[in-house]
Tab-separated table of C-alpha atoms and ligand atoms in Angstrom:
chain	number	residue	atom	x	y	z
A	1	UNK	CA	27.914	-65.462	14.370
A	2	UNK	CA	27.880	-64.668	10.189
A	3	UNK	CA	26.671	-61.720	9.018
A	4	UNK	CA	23.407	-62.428	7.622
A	5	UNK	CA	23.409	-62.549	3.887
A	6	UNK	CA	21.055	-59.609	2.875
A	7	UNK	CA	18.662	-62.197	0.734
A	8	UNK	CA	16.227	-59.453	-0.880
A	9	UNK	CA	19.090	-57.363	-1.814
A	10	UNK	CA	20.854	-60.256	-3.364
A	11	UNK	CA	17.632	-61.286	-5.205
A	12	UNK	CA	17.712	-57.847	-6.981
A	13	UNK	CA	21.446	-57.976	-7.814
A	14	UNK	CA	21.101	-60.894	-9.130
A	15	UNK	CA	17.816	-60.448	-11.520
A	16	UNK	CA	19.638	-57.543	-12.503
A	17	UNK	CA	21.952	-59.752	-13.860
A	18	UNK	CA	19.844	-62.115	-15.353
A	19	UNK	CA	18.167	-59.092	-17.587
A	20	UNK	CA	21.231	-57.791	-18.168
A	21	UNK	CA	22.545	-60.980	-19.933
A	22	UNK	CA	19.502	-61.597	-21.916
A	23	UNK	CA	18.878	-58.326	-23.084
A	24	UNK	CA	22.345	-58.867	-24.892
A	25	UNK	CA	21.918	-62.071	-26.748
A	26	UNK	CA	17.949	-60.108	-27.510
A	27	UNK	CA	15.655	-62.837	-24.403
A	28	UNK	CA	12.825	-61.215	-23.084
A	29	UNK	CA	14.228	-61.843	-18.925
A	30	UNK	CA	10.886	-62.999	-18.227
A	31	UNK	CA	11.629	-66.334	-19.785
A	32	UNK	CA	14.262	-66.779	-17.230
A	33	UNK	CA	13.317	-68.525	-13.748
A	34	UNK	CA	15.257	-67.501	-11.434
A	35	UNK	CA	15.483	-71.198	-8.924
A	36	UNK	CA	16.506	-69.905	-5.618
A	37	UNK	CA	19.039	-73.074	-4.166
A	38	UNK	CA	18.279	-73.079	-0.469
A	39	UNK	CA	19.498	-76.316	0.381
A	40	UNK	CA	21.877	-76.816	3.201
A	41	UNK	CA	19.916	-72.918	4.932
A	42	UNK	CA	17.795	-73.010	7.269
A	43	UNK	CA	13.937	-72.371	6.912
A	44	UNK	CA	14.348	-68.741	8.216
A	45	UNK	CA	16.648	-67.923	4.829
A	46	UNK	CA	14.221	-69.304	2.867
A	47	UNK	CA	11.171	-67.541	4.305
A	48	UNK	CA	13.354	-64.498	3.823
A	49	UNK	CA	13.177	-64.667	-0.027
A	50	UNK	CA	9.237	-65.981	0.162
A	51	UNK	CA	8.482	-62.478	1.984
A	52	UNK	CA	11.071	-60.396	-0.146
A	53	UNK	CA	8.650	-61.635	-2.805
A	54	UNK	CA	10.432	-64.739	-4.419
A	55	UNK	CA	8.678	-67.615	-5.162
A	56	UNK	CA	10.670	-70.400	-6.916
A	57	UNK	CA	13.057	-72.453	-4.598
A	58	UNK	CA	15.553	-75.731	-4.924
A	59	UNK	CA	16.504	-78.391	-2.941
A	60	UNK	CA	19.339	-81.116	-3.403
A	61	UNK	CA	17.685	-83.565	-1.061
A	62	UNK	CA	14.439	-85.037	0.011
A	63	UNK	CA	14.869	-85.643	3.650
A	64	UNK	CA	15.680	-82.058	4.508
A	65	UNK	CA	13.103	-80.364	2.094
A	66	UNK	CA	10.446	-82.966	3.299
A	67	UNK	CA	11.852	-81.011	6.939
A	68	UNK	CA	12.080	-77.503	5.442
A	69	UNK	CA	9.267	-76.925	2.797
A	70	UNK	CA	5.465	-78.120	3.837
A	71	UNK	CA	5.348	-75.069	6.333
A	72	UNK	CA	6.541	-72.743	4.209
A	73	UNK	CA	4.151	-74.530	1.563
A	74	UNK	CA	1.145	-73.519	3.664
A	75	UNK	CA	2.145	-70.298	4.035
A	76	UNK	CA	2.901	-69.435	0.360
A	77	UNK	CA	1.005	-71.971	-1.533
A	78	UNK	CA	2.074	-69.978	-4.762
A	79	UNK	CA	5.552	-71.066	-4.032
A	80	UNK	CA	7.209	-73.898	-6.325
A	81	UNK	CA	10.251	-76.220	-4.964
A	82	UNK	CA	12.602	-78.116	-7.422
A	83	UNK	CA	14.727	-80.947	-6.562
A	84	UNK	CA	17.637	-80.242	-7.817
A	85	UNK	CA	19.920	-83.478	-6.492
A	86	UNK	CA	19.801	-87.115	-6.967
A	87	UNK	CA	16.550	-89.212	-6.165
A	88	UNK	CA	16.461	-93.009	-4.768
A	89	UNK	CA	13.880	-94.844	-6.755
A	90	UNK	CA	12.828	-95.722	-3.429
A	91	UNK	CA	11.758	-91.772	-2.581
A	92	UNK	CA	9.912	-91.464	-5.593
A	93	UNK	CA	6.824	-91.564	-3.576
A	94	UNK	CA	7.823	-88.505	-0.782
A	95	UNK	CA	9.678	-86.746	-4.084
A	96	UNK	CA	6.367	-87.040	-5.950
A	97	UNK	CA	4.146	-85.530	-3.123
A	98	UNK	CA	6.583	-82.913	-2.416
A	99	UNK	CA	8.466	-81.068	-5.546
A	100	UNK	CA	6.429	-78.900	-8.203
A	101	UNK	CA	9.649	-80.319	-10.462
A	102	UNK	CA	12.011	-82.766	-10.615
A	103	UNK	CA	15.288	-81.951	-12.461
A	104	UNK	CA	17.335	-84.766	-12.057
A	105	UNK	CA	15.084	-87.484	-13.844
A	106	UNK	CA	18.338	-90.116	-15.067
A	107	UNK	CA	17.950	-93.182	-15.253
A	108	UNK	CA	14.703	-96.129	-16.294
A	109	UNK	CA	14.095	-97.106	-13.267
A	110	UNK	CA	13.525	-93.762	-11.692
A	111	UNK	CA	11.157	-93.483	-14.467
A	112	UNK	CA	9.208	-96.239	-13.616
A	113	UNK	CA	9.116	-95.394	-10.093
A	114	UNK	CA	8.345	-91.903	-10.718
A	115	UNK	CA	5.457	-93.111	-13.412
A	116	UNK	CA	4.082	-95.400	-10.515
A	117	UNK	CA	3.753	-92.714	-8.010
A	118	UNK	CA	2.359	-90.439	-10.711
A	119	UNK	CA	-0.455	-92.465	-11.099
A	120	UNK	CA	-0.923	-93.523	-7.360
A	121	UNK	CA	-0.578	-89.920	-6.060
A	122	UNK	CA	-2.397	-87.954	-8.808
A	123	UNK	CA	-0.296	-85.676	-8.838
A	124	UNK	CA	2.200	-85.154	-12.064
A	125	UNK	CA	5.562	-82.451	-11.252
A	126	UNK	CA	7.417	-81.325	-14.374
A	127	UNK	CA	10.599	-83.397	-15.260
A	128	UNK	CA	13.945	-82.192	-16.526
A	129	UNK	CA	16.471	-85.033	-17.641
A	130	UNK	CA	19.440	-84.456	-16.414
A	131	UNK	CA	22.839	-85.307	-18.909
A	132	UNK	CA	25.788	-85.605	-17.575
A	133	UNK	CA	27.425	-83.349	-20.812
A	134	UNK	CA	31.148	-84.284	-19.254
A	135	UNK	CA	31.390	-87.479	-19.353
A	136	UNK	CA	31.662	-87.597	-15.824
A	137	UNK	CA	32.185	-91.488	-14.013
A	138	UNK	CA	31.415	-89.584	-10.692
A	139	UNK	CA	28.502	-87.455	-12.043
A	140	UNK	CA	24.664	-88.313	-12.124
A	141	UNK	CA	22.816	-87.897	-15.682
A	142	UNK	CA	22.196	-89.613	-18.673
A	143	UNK	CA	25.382	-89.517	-21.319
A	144	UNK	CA	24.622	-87.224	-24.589
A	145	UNK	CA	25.088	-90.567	-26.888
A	146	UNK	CA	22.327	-92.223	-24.680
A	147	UNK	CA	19.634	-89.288	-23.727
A	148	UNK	CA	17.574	-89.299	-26.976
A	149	UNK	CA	16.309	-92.996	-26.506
A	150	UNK	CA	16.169	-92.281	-22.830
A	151	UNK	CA	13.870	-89.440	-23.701
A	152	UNK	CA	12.184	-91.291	-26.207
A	153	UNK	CA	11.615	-93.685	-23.909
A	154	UNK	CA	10.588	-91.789	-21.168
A	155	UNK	CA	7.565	-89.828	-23.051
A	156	UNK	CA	6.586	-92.907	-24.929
A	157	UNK	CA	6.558	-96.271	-22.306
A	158	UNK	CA	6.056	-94.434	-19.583
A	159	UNK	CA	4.241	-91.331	-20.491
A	160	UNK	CA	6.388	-89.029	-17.760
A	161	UNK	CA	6.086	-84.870	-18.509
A	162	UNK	CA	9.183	-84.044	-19.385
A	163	UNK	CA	9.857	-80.627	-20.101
A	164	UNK	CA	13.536	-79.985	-20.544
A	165	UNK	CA	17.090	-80.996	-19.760
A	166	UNK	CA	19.538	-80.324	-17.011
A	167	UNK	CA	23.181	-80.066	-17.115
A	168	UNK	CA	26.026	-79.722	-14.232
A	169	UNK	CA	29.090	-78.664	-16.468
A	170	UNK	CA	32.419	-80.238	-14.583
A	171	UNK	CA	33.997	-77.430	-12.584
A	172	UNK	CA	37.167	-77.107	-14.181
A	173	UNK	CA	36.143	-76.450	-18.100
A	174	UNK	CA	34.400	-73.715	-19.647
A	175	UNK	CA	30.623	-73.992	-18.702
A	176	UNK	CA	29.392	-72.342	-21.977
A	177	UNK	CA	30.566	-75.906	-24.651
A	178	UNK	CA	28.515	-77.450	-22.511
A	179	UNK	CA	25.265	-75.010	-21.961
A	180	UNK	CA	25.809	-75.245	-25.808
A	181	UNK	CA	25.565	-78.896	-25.851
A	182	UNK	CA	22.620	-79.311	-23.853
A	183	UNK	CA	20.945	-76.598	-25.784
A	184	UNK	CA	21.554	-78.248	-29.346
A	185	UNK	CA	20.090	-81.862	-27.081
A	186	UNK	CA	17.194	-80.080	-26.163
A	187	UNK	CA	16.547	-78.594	-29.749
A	188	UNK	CA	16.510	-81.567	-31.726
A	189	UNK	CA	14.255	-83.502	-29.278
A	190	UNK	CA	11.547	-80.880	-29.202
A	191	UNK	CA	12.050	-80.359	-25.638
A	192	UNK	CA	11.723	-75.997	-24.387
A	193	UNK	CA	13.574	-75.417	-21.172
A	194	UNK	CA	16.910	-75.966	-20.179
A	195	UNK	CA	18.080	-75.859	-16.531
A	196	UNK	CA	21.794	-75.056	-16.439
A	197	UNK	CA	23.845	-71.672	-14.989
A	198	UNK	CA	24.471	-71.963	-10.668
A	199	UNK	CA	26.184	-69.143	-8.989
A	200	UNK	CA	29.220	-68.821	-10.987
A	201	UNK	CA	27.972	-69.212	-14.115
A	202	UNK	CA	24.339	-68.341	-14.560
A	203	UNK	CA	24.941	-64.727	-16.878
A	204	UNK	CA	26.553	-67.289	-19.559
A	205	UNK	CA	24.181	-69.855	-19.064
A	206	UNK	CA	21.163	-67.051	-19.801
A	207	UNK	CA	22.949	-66.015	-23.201
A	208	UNK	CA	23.194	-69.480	-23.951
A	209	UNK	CA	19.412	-69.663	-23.544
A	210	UNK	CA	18.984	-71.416	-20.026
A	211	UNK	CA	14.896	-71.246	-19.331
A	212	UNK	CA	16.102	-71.860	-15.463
A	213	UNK	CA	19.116	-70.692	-13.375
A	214	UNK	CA	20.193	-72.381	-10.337
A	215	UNK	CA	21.459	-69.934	-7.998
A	216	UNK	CA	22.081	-70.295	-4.157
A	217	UNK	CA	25.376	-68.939	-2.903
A	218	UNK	CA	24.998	-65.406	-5.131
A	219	UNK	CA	21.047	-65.213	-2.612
A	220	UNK	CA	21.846	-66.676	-0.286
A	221	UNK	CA	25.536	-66.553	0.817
A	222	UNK	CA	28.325	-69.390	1.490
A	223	UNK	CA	26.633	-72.448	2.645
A	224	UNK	CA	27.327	-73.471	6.351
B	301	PLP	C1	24.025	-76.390	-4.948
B	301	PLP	C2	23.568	-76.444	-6.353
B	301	PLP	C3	23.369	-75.256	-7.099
B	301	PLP	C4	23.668	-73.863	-6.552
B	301	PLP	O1	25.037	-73.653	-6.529
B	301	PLP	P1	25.663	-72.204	-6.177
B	301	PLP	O2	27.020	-72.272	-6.724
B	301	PLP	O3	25.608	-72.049	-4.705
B	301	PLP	O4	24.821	-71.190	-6.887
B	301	PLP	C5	22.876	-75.393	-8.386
B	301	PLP	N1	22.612	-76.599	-8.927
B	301	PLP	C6	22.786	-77.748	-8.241
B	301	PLP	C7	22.458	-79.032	-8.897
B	301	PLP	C8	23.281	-77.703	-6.951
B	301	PLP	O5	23.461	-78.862	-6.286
């Protein structure tokens, strides 16, 4: 069997980190959340975190946190769980009832769904658009030319909170052009937090003013 990754000491390495890198570019640390990625763990490694304190967790798919997360919900209902991977329109309704935020709001007829289920469920998560800032054919997100009428769009027809923007960079250029990019997006559309930095990445991603860092392999080891 693994060793066991030891989660509480990683969560301190790695906020040490975090206020390391924005103490040099001048960020007070506590506007960076740290989002714990505990997809693809079991239960157990997030509970781990939960009772070494942590509190903010993400998830790349529905089915498995829909498996993993209303326990732990119970439990620690001061906990908040992003979903951090591509949504079906068609799980709006389970993504709606389950995630505190949804970062990877792309495309209008997610909206819609999302704006349905809003209303139906009374219940309204936080949204992040996600931009595909590469130009990726593969990637999920909204292209840079298209994401200020998508945003327009979004807050006006269908009245969705939208909060910030999300970015994957693609893996083999340097991260920071594009933590810029989705910074200067974010700027000129009024829009505060920007989710962008994963294990590799996340001390440039703070200096380039990411709001939240998505960070599972540095907490919580390789995944199986
Ligand atoms: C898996 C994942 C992460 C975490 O990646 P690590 O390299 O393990 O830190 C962050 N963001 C997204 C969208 C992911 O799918």
């Amino acid at each position: 069997m693994a060793l066991e990754p030891d989660i509480s000491e990683n969560l301190l390495a790695v906020r040490g980190e975090i206020e390391a890198a924005a103490e040099e570019v001048g960020r007070n640390p506590d506007t960076v959340s740290l989002v714990a990625v505990s997809k693809s763990h079991p239960a157990e490694f997030a509970e781990l975190a939960l009772r070494a304190g942590h509190r903010v967790f993400g998830e790349n798919r529905v089915q498995e946190a829909q498996s993993k997360w209303p326990s732990l919900q119970a439990s620690y209902p001061d906990c908040s769980v992003h979903l951090i991977g591509r949504l079906q329109s068609n799980k709006a309704v389970n993504a709606v009832g389950l995630f505190d935020v949804i970062q990877t709001l792309d495309r209008e007829k997610l909206a819609g769904a999302l704006a349905r289920e809003m209303d139906r469920q009374n219940r309204r998560p936080n949204l992040f658009v996600q931009v595909n800032t590469g130009e990726e054919p593969q990637k999920a997100g909204v292209l840079p030319a298209e994401v200020d009428a998508f945003i327009k769009k979004c807050r006006g027809d269908y009245d969705l909170p939208v909060i910030g923007l999300m970015c994957i960079p693609p893996i083999d250029e340097n991260p920071a052009l594009h933590f810029a990019l989705l910074g200067a997006i974010a700027e000129r559309n009024g829009l505060g937090r920007l989710s962008m930095g994963m294990s590799a990445d996340y001390p440039t991603a703070v200096r380039l003013g990411a709001t939240e860092v998505r960070v599972g392999t540095a907490i919580f080891g390789s995944r199986p």
